[in-house]
PDB file of C-alpha atoms in Angstrom:
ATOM      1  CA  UNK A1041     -29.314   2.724  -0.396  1.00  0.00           C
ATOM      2  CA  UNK A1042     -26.361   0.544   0.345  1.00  0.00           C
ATOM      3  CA  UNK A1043     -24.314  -1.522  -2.107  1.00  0.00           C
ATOM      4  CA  UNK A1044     -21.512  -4.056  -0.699  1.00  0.00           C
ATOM      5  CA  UNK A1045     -19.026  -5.218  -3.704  1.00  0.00           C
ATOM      6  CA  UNK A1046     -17.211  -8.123  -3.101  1.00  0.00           C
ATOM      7  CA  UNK A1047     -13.648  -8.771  -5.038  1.00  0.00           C
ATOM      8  CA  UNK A1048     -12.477 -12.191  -4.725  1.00  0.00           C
ATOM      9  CA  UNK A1049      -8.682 -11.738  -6.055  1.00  0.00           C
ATOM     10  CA  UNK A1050      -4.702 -12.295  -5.030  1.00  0.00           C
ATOM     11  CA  UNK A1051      -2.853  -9.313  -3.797  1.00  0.00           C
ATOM     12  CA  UNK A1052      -0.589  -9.701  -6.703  1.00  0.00           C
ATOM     13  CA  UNK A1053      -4.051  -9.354  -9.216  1.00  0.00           C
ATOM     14  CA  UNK A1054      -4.739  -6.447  -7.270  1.00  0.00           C
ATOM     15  CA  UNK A1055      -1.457  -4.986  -7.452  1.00  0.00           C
ATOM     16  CA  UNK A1056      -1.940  -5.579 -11.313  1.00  0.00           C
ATOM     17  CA  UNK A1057      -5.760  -4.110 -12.003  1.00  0.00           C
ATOM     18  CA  UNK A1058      -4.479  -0.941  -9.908  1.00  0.00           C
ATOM     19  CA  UNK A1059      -1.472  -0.707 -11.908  1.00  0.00           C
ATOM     20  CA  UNK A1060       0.809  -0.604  -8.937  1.00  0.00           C
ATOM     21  CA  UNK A1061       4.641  -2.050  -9.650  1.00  0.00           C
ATOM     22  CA  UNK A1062       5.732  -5.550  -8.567  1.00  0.00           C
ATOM     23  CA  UNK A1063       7.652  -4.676  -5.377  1.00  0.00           C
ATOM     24  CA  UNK A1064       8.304  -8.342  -4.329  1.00  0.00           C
ATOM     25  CA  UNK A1065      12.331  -8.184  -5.572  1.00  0.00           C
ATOM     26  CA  UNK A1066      12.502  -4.886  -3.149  1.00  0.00           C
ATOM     27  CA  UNK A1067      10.597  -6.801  -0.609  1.00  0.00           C
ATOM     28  CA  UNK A1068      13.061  -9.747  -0.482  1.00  0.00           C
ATOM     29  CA  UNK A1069      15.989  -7.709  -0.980  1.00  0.00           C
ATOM     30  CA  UNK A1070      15.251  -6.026   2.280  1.00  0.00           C
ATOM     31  CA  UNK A1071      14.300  -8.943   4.290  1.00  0.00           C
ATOM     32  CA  UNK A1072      17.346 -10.870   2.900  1.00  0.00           C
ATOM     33  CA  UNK A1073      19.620  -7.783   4.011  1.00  0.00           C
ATOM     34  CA  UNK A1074      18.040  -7.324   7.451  1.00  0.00           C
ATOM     35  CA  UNK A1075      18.312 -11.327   8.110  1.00  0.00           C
ATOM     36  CA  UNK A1076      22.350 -10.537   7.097  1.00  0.00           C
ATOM     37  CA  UNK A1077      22.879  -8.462   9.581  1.00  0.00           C
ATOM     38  CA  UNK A1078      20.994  -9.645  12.594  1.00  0.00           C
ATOM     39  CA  UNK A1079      23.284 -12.501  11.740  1.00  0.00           C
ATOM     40  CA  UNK A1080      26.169 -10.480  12.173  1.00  0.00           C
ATOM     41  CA  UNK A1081      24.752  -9.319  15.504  1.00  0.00           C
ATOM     42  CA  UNK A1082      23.438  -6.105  15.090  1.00  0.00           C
ATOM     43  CA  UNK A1083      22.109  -4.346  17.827  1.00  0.00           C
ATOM     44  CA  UNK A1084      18.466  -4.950  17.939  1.00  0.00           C
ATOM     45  CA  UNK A1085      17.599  -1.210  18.379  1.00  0.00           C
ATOM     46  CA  UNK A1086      19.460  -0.294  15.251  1.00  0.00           C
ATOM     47  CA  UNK A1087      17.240  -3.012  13.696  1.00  0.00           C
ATOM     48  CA  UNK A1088      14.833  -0.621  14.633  1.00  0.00           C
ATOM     49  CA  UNK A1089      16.163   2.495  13.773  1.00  0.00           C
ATOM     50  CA  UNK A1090      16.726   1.383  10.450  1.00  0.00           C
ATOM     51  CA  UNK A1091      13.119   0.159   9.601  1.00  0.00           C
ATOM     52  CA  UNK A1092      11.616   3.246  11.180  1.00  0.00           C
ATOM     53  CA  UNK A1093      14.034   5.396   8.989  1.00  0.00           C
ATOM     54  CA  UNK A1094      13.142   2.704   5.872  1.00  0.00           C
ATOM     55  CA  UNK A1095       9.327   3.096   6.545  1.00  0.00           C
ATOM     56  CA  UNK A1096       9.274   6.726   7.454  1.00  0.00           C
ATOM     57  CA  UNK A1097       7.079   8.202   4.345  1.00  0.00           C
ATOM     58  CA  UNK A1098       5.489   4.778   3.918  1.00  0.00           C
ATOM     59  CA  UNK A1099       2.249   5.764   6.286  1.00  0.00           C
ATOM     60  CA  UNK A1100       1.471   9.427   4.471  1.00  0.00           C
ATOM     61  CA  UNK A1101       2.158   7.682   1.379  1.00  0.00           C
ATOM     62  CA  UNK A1102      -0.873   5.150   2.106  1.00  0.00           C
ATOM     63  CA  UNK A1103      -2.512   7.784   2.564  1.00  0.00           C
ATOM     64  CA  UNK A1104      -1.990   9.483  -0.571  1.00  0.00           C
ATOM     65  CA  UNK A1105      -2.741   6.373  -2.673  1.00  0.00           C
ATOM     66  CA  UNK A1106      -6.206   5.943  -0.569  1.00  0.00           C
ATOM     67  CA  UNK A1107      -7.321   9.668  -1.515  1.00  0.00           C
ATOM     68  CA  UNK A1108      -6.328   9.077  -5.199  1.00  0.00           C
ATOM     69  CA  UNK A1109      -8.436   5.593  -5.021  1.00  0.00           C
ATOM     70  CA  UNK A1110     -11.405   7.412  -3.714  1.00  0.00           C
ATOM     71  CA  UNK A1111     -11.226   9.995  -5.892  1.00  0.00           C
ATOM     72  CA  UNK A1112     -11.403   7.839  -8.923  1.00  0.00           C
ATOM     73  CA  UNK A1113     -13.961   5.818  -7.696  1.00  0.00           C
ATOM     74  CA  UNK A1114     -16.271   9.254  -7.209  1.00  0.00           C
ATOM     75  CA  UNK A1115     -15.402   9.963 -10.815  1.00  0.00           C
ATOM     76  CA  UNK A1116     -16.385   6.574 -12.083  1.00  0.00           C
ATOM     77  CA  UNK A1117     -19.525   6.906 -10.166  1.00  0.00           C
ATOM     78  CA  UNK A1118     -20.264  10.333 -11.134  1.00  0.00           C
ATOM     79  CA  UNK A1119     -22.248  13.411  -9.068  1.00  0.00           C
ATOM     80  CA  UNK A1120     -23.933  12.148  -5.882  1.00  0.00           C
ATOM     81  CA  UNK A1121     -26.514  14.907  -6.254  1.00  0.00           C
ATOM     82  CA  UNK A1122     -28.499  14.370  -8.850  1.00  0.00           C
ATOM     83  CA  UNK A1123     -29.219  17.841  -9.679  1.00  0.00           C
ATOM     84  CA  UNK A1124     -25.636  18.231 -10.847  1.00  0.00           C
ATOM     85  CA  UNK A1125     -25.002  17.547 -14.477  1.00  0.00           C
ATOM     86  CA  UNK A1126     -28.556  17.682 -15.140  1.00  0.00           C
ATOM     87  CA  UNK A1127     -28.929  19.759 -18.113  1.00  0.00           C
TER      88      UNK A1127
END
């Protein structure tokens, strides 16, 4: 059996139903400091160096929050073999 669920919504309604915070103020803060200094003429390979070091635990933390998703999702659906729980 196969069953597709569609889920027609913003990223901020998803951010919301999820209960993940608002990061849009962090978001600008760091584009509007980044657009500061590559109009002060910083070197574009620091630009670099600093998002790598900025994004560094982003990737594993992804991660994380997709194992966590899946798990709840298993737990909401209950036992895939349906001789578990079967009393």
């Amino acid at each position: 059996m196969k069953i597709t669920i569609n889920i027609d919504c913003t990223p901020i309604e998803a951010r919301t139903f999820f209960g993940l915070p608002d990061v849009t103020a962090l978001n600008d803060a760091m584009v509007s400091q980044m657009q500061m200094r590559l109009e002060k003429g910083l070197d574009p390979q620091e630009v670099d160096q600093a998002v790598r070091a900025w994004m560094s635990g982003a990737s594993a933390g992804l991660g994380e929050w997709q194992k966590a998703f899946w798990a709840a999702m298993k737990g909401a659906v209950g036992p895939t073999d349906p001789t578990q729980g079967a009393e």
